């Protein structure tokens, strides 16, 4: 058994090397298929990150009228924090709101003088709420209609309404992008699968006579199939390694573009890709390896009935 | 011993390969199976190596009834029968030495055994100096000698040669027939399927003549009668 297994491995490596042109062509086609799906996986990651950045910038600010009892604001804060849809709630005091307003209008003398002339703080406190997903803002906002809080919420605060529209638009946009990217991934994955399977079938077809001869000489099915399976594993591994090289090269080439795209945000896309390389690209890499084995096994099986 | 007991082979429903054939080939015999194209000669060879299954009747090799042989047992049968084909059927990606060794490797022979037996067999067929060449680097006659070496290497009791001279010139054809006679002289049963009149007439061995799938003559020391 051990001797036979060693022979099968030897035959596989021998066949791979002696038919180097067919092996090379098969590997090149595999690399193209893997890279194609790999690029789509990469694009999806970049899109997800970009959408993530947009989402992280979305929040709802509820401003209270001046002289709202602090306990009412803190009660609402606690209730908001208890909602499963809430990601974070931060309390901004009336004094902080005034400070923020002044800093935003520091260059406008009239506004600065006007606010300084006021004897009392015209601002009330506010709560800045972030939901876990865009779709959850509408359910969170229902709490603001509660009669315990609604009278204290500043009617002039339009943040809620205008944000709702923007959130809805963003939500629709991300849903469309995700659907489009999923559809593209499915279509190109199917194309890649067909390419890999048919390449292997053609490779096995070119060896059909050889398979028949082995059988006529008395080789058992596994003795015939074994070298072809191992050869397909070699092709799959080499193609995966080369495709990884191509993808990594592409990532490094595009690193300047990634830096420009996420400028101002704490995101290093190149490092992210390199650190999460296998978790992002395992699908096409492992898929090509398994597909090449399975399709080789099935294709050889067709010619074993001699 | 090879026994055909009332064997019929039909391809699809009404295409006759062989029909109602009953004969026995005893151990050590040299038998020529002759007939025109489509007479059923190759079907008989294929039935012996279980490449085809009989539609009716029994095919027995030694004590082994191979009529309903299981697919998993076919390799075992083929390791005991040497087969020579008209179109050589050599493995293109293997050298002469590797092609011959392959027949032993599939049966699990040890490397020591392979290293000792293969050069001897290559010497018998006169190809020891070309053992590292690939099939496409050999002439037709040389390729056929490699096939014979491969079919001999596991010391089979039966050698089936299906039109072994069909693709060769007369000089190479005679060399191959001489080689088959030599193999037969060692005690191997040789079943030669041919339509080469000259070869059959010079052999002066048993001749079974087929026509339309049926045996029309079985002569102990016969000639090509068609």
XYZ file of C-alpha atoms in Angstrom:
532
model
C 0.000 0.000 0.000
C 2.810 2.380 1.001
C 4.830 1.506 -2.135
C 1.749 2.007 -4.318
C 1.013 5.380 -2.704
C 4.593 6.519 -3.316
C 4.317 5.378 -6.927
C 1.088 7.329 -7.378
C 2.764 10.495 -6.062
C 5.793 9.883 -8.302
C 3.571 9.365 -11.375
C 1.656 12.548 -10.562
C 4.797 14.691 -10.294
C 6.296 13.018 -13.363
C 3.144 13.643 -15.417
C 2.962 17.232 -14.208
C 6.528 17.907 -15.272
C 6.480 15.950 -18.534
C 3.301 17.682 -19.668
C 4.522 21.058 -18.486
C 2.750 23.013 -21.245
C -0.657 21.587 -20.453
C 0.065 22.043 -16.721
C 1.129 25.662 -17.319
C -1.924 26.483 -19.423
C -4.208 24.909 -16.814
C -2.490 26.863 -14.019
C -2.752 30.154 -15.947
C -6.491 29.648 -16.532
C -6.948 28.783 -12.831
C -4.985 31.904 -11.801
C -7.216 34.077 -13.996
C -10.385 32.524 -12.527
C -9.145 32.848 -8.920
C -7.945 36.417 -9.475
C -11.267 37.402 -11.020
C -13.242 36.206 -7.988
C -10.487 37.530 -5.687
C -10.816 41.033 -7.174
C -14.559 40.932 -6.531
C -13.971 39.824 -2.926
C -11.504 42.702 -2.548
C -13.904 45.223 -4.070
C -16.596 44.021 -1.667
C -14.262 44.580 1.292
C -13.407 48.121 0.108
C -17.111 48.876 -0.450
C -18.022 47.499 2.985
C -15.326 49.630 4.610
C -16.455 52.758 2.748
C -20.088 52.144 3.696
C -18.957 51.447 7.275
C -17.251 54.840 7.355
C -20.429 56.528 6.090
C -22.572 54.675 8.612
C -20.268 55.593 11.483
C -20.865 59.251 10.603
C -24.642 58.920 10.872
C -26.307 59.862 14.169
C -29.429 61.538 15.498
C -29.135 64.540 17.808
C -32.170 65.310 19.981
C -32.026 68.804 21.439
C -34.046 69.709 24.506
C -35.501 73.099 25.327
C -33.553 75.165 27.867
C -34.485 74.513 31.489
C -35.467 70.897 30.778
C -34.918 69.018 34.057
C -31.645 67.146 33.809
C -33.330 64.060 35.275
C -35.726 63.923 32.282
C -32.806 63.982 29.866
C -30.936 61.324 31.830
C -34.100 59.161 32.024
C -34.415 59.274 28.251
C -30.700 58.497 27.934
C -31.110 55.414 30.137
C -34.154 54.250 28.162
C -32.301 54.753 24.897
C -29.325 52.784 26.201
C -31.631 49.935 27.124
C -32.950 49.609 23.570
C -31.327 46.688 21.705
C -31.125 48.841 18.566
C -28.934 51.497 20.222
C -25.175 51.410 19.693
C -24.298 54.479 21.784
C -25.865 57.515 23.453
C -23.865 60.510 24.531
C -25.079 63.371 26.696
C -24.141 66.905 25.707
C -24.832 69.473 28.388
C -26.323 72.917 27.656
C -22.951 74.543 28.485
C -21.163 72.228 26.054
C -23.698 73.027 23.364
C -23.056 76.745 23.856
C -19.280 76.158 23.732
C -19.701 74.134 20.549
C -21.861 76.811 18.967
C -19.302 79.509 19.804
C -16.412 77.503 18.409
C -18.347 76.839 15.197
C -18.993 80.563 14.735
C -15.739 81.909 16.131
C -15.020 83.842 12.907
C -18.443 85.535 12.850
C -18.164 88.584 15.052
C -21.885 89.456 15.143
C -22.851 86.001 16.349
C -20.081 85.928 18.943
C -21.077 89.331 20.296
C -24.761 88.363 20.314
C -24.225 85.209 22.335
C -21.895 87.027 24.747
C -24.597 89.667 25.317
C -27.130 87.076 26.417
C -27.484 86.762 30.152
C -28.696 83.154 30.014
C -27.659 80.123 27.960
C -30.119 79.887 25.035
C -29.292 76.224 24.480
C -30.657 73.203 26.194
C -28.902 69.874 26.634
C -28.963 67.259 23.849
C -28.502 63.545 23.294
C -26.470 62.167 20.412
C -27.751 58.700 19.482
C -26.137 56.127 17.192
C -28.062 53.020 16.121
C -26.513 49.649 15.359
C -27.863 49.796 11.807
C -29.361 52.457 9.591
C -32.746 50.752 9.513
C -33.090 50.984 13.316
C -33.249 54.778 13.601
C -36.993 54.839 12.890
C -37.757 52.484 15.790
C -35.450 54.433 18.121
C -37.110 57.733 17.217
C -40.491 56.419 18.406
C -39.231 56.917 21.956
C -38.957 60.649 21.304
C -42.755 60.782 20.787
C -43.323 59.525 24.339
C -45.412 62.132 26.230
C -42.881 62.114 29.073
C -40.221 63.573 26.770
C -41.935 65.093 23.683
C -42.864 68.408 25.385
C -39.199 68.982 26.292
C -37.792 68.238 22.863
C -36.969 71.407 20.955
C -39.480 71.766 18.107
C -36.876 73.814 16.230
C -34.503 70.857 16.248
C -34.782 69.508 12.709
C -31.906 67.078 13.113
C -34.295 64.202 13.573
C -36.445 64.779 10.496
C -33.675 65.757 8.088
C -31.522 62.876 9.309
C -34.383 60.430 8.770
C -34.471 61.309 5.042
C -30.698 61.167 4.702
C -30.599 57.885 6.603
C -33.285 56.416 4.358
C -31.344 57.451 1.239
C -28.099 56.062 2.593
C -29.831 52.886 3.654
C -31.268 52.416 0.140
C -27.877 53.153 -1.411
C -26.005 50.619 0.737
C -28.690 47.993 0.099
C -28.364 48.538 -3.678
C -24.559 48.403 -3.528
C -24.660 45.193 -1.462
C -27.151 43.552 -3.818
C -25.159 44.569 -6.893
C -21.930 43.316 -5.390
C -23.580 40.000 -4.377
C -25.025 39.541 -7.875
C -21.617 40.255 -9.459
C -19.893 37.846 -7.074
C -22.410 35.093 -7.877
C -22.172 35.629 -11.654
C -18.372 35.731 -11.700
C -18.117 32.801 -9.289
C -20.298 30.731 -11.624
C -18.123 31.767 -14.582
C -14.965 30.883 -12.611
C -16.423 27.512 -11.553
C -17.351 26.675 -15.157
C -13.890 27.713 -16.358
C -12.094 25.607 -13.721
C -14.317 22.540 -14.210
C -14.096 22.647 -18.002
C -10.348 23.235 -17.987
C -9.925 20.133 -15.851
C -12.337 18.173 -18.051
C -10.382 19.127 -21.172
C -7.101 18.218 -19.455
C -8.510 14.796 -18.519
C -10.019 14.372 -21.985
C -6.548 14.764 -23.472
C -5.439 11.859 -21.262
C -8.426 9.592 -21.908
C -6.395 7.116 -24.000
C -3.732 6.967 -21.321
C -6.386 6.184 -18.735
C -7.758 3.382 -20.939
C -4.268 1.933 -21.450
C -3.591 1.910 -17.703
C -6.821 0.003 -17.178
C -6.009 -2.515 -19.935
C -2.629 -3.178 -18.350
C -4.344 -4.088 -15.090
C -4.293 -0.886 -13.050
C -7.038 -0.561 -10.452
C -9.311 2.488 -10.549
C -7.572 4.257 -7.663
C -4.142 3.564 -9.166
C -5.302 5.339 -12.343
C -7.244 8.097 -10.604
C -4.621 8.798 -7.918
C -1.935 10.473 -10.070
C -4.530 12.648 -11.816
C -6.000 13.744 -8.488
C -2.572 14.579 -7.063
C -1.663 16.364 -10.296
C -4.854 18.421 -9.970
C -3.961 19.238 -6.344
C -0.506 20.406 -7.501
C -2.146 22.563 -10.179
C -4.645 23.932 -7.631
C -1.941 24.742 -5.043
C 0.370 26.391 -7.577
C -2.510 28.368 -9.090
C -3.650 29.486 -5.618
C -0.090 30.542 -4.721
C 0.356 32.458 -7.989
C -3.084 34.063 -7.714
C -2.223 35.106 -4.120
C 0.942 36.726 -5.482
C -1.031 38.544 -8.172
C -3.644 39.766 -5.659
C -1.016 40.874 -3.100
C 0.870 42.661 -5.892
C -2.364 44.374 -6.897
C -3.065 45.434 -3.302
C 0.428 46.903 -2.936
C 0.103 48.693 -6.289
C -3.216 50.211 -5.211
C -2.045 51.167 -1.712
C -1.716 54.879 -2.683
C -5.261 54.832 -3.998
C -6.529 53.234 -0.765
C -4.728 55.901 1.281
C -6.349 58.647 -0.775
C -9.803 57.020 -0.579
C -9.789 56.736 3.228
C -7.852 59.916 3.960
C -8.917 61.406 7.299
C -10.216 58.099 8.649
C -8.417 55.656 10.864
C -8.359 52.962 8.181
C -5.245 51.394 6.602
C -6.783 49.372 3.815
C -3.479 47.856 2.575
C -2.586 46.598 6.057
C -6.155 45.366 6.522
C -5.973 43.342 3.284
C -2.584 41.859 4.120
C -3.514 41.026 7.738
C -6.843 39.452 6.743
C -5.665 38.003 3.440
C -6.794 34.401 3.959
C -10.087 35.300 5.649
C -10.981 37.537 2.681
C -9.709 35.398 -0.186
C -10.116 31.846 1.197
C -13.193 31.265 -0.986
C -11.577 31.433 -4.436
C -8.282 29.915 -3.227
C -9.744 26.855 -1.467
C -12.608 26.656 -3.973
C -10.221 26.331 -6.925
C -8.273 23.596 -5.155
C -11.371 21.579 -4.262
C -13.006 22.168 -7.638
C -9.934 21.031 -9.544
C -9.797 17.828 -7.474
C -13.492 17.051 -7.750
C -13.705 17.845 -11.459
C -10.546 15.826 -12.189
C -11.951 12.882 -10.202
C -15.269 13.004 -12.044
C -13.633 13.498 -15.451
C -11.233 10.571 -14.946
C -14.145 8.418 -13.793
C -15.780 8.811 -17.198
C -12.831 7.114 -18.885
C -12.314 4.339 -16.327
C -14.995 2.068 -17.731
C -12.618 0.036 -19.908
C -6.819 -23.012 -20.626
C -9.378 -20.729 -22.293
C -12.914 -21.997 -22.772
C -15.675 -20.378 -24.816
C -18.920 -22.196 -24.045
C -21.667 -21.291 -26.506
C -20.685 -17.603 -26.333
C -22.679 -14.904 -28.061
C -21.867 -11.206 -27.926
C -24.403 -8.746 -29.262
C -23.700 -5.045 -29.597
C -26.963 -3.180 -29.029
C -29.836 -5.514 -29.984
C -29.038 -6.902 -33.387
C -25.358 -6.253 -34.151
C -23.566 -9.584 -33.775
C -20.014 -9.590 -32.436
C -19.703 -13.365 -32.096
C -22.419 -16.000 -32.145
C -22.626 -19.423 -30.473
C -18.886 -19.931 -30.206
C -17.708 -23.022 -28.364
C -14.017 -23.873 -28.303
C -11.158 -24.613 -25.977
C -7.583 -23.359 -26.163
C -5.290 -25.503 -24.068
C -2.333 -24.232 -22.035
C 0.804 -23.629 -24.108
C -1.001 -23.565 -27.449
C -0.299 -21.029 -30.245
C -3.644 -20.237 -31.830
C -4.338 -17.862 -34.699
C -7.830 -16.412 -34.921
C -8.403 -15.241 -38.481
C -11.196 -13.717 -40.458
C -12.151 -10.657 -42.416
C -12.902 -7.301 -40.834
C -16.045 -7.486 -38.724
C -15.874 -11.277 -38.407
C -15.591 -11.122 -34.594
C -11.846 -11.676 -34.054
C -11.304 -8.610 -31.887
C -14.526 -9.295 -29.985
C -13.052 -12.669 -28.962
C -9.857 -10.967 -27.759
C -11.904 -8.404 -25.836
C -13.987 -11.154 -24.213
C -10.777 -12.850 -22.969
C -9.562 -9.665 -21.229
C -13.076 -8.708 -20.034
C -13.114 -5.533 -22.089
C -16.466 -6.851 -23.316
C -18.961 -9.112 -21.532
C -20.685 -12.069 -23.198
C -24.391 -11.578 -23.852
C -24.903 -15.348 -23.634
C -22.749 -18.363 -22.757
C -19.629 -18.625 -20.570
C -16.004 -17.541 -20.884
C -13.621 -19.378 -18.560
C -9.922 -18.600 -18.063
C -8.237 -21.474 -16.207
C -10.752 -22.215 -13.431
C -12.092 -18.672 -13.397
C -15.498 -18.069 -14.967
C -15.146 -14.455 -16.081
C -18.567 -14.196 -17.756
C -20.023 -12.009 -15.031
C -16.727 -10.762 -13.603
C -17.053 -7.822 -11.199
C -15.476 -4.511 -12.254
C -13.245 -4.603 -9.190
C -11.855 -8.033 -10.236
C -11.000 -7.016 -13.812
C -7.549 -5.552 -12.931
C -6.633 -8.872 -11.273
C -7.578 -10.775 -14.464
C -5.637 -8.394 -16.700
C -2.514 -8.740 -14.574
C -2.507 -12.427 -15.509
C -2.959 -11.922 -19.247
C -0.532 -10.125 -21.537
C -2.155 -8.045 -24.266
C -0.592 -6.699 -27.466
C -2.573 -4.204 -29.554
C -2.333 -3.163 -33.184
C -2.121 0.517 -32.169
C 0.507 -0.261 -29.486
C -1.243 1.590 -26.658
C 1.918 2.803 -24.952
C 1.769 5.468 -22.266
C 3.048 8.572 -24.093
C 4.430 10.334 -21.022
C 6.531 7.350 -19.923
C 9.837 6.061 -21.254
C 10.314 2.538 -22.626
C 11.595 1.362 -19.242
C 8.729 3.032 -17.374
C 6.103 1.644 -19.766
C 7.336 -1.883 -19.177
C 7.764 -1.350 -15.433
C 4.225 0.045 -15.211
C 2.689 -3.419 -15.723
C 4.592 -4.592 -12.635
C 3.982 -1.431 -10.633
C 0.190 -1.756 -10.934
C 0.378 -5.244 -9.457
C 2.375 -4.001 -6.452
C 5.698 -5.656 -7.360
C 8.672 -4.512 -5.297
C 11.203 -2.027 -6.672
C 13.934 -4.675 -6.406
C 11.879 -7.079 -8.503
C 11.158 -4.383 -11.076
C 14.819 -3.399 -11.314
C 15.824 -6.997 -11.909
C 13.044 -8.167 -14.291
C 12.488 -5.163 -16.584
C 16.036 -5.004 -18.058
C 15.883 -8.758 -18.723
C 12.636 -8.433 -20.654
C 13.936 -5.426 -22.582
C 16.940 -7.544 -23.536
C 14.637 -10.288 -24.844
C 12.914 -7.800 -27.166
C 16.214 -6.123 -28.073
C 15.477 -2.681 -26.666
C 17.883 -2.455 -23.738
C 19.771 0.392 -25.421
C 16.580 2.438 -25.950
C 15.083 2.126 -22.503
C 15.137 5.864 -21.808
C 13.361 6.879 -24.999
C 9.740 7.941 -25.161
C 7.295 6.088 -27.469
C 7.272 8.885 -30.049
C 11.046 8.497 -30.402
C 10.695 4.863 -31.558
C 9.767 3.224 -34.865
C 6.523 1.241 -35.177
C 8.355 -2.080 -34.859
C 10.214 -0.889 -31.770
C 6.982 0.370 -30.193
C 5.378 -3.005 -30.770
C 8.359 -4.708 -29.125
C 7.911 -2.447 -26.103
C 4.274 -3.541 -25.954
C 5.334 -7.185 -26.073
C 7.900 -6.551 -23.333
C 5.186 -4.924 -21.229
C 2.820 -7.823 -21.801
C 5.527 -10.328 -20.846
C 7.016 -8.659 -17.822
C 4.564 -10.089 -15.296
C 5.082 -13.583 -16.764
C 1.515 -14.139 -17.963
C 0.222 -17.588 -18.774
C -1.740 -16.179 -21.696
C -0.696 -13.605 -24.293
C -3.421 -12.092 -26.492
C -2.052 -10.288 -29.550
C -4.708 -8.354 -31.492
C -3.369 -7.591 -34.995
C 0.169 -7.012 -33.656
C 1.579 -6.719 -37.181
C -1.202 -4.555 -38.584
C 0.812 -1.328 -38.484
C 4.196 -2.847 -39.393
C 6.161 -3.538 -42.571
C 6.863 -7.173 -43.488
C 10.343 -7.276 -41.904
C 9.173 -5.840 -38.597
C 6.052 -8.041 -38.760
C 8.201 -11.175 -39.100
C 10.350 -10.036 -36.136
C 7.235 -9.699 -34.000
C 5.905 -13.130 -35.041
C 9.315 -14.680 -34.254
C 9.161 -13.030 -30.859
C 5.673 -14.439 -30.226
C 6.872 -17.918 -31.236
C 9.765 -17.585 -28.815
C 7.407 -16.543 -26.025
C 5.178 -19.522 -26.838
C 8.189 -21.812 -26.644
C 8.597 -20.760 -22.973
C 5.117 -22.246 -22.317
C 2.923 -19.152 -22.665
C -0.382 -19.653 -24.463
C -0.462 -17.241 -27.425
C -3.728 -16.122 -29.014
C -2.906 -14.265 -32.216
C -5.740 -12.313 -33.824
C -4.826 -11.445 -37.413
C -5.917 -11.183 -40.990
C -2.370 -11.446 -42.315
C -2.448 -14.486 -44.640
C 1.336 -14.746 -44.968
C 1.894 -14.772 -41.224
C -0.732 -17.449 -40.611
C 0.491 -19.682 -43.422
C 4.114 -19.652 -42.252
C 3.218 -20.379 -38.631
C 1.766 -23.871 -39.226
C -0.098 -23.728 -35.916
C -3.784 -24.053 -34.966
C -6.033 -21.686 -36.962
C -9.591 -20.763 -35.977
C -11.439 -19.061 -38.819
C -14.362 -16.756 -38.105
C -16.984 -15.433 -40.463
C -19.904 -13.199 -39.457
C -19.192 -13.951 -35.788
C -19.212 -17.738 -36.154
C -16.440 -20.339 -36.278
C -16.353 -21.763 -39.786
C -13.094 -23.724 -39.452
C -10.815 -24.921 -36.667
C -7.666 -26.565 -38.024
C -4.903 -28.056 -35.860
C -2.151 -27.057 -38.251
C -3.986 -24.844 -40.588
C -3.770 -22.190 -43.223
C -5.584 -18.999 -44.020
C -8.568 -20.316 -45.968
C -10.626 -17.197 -46.737
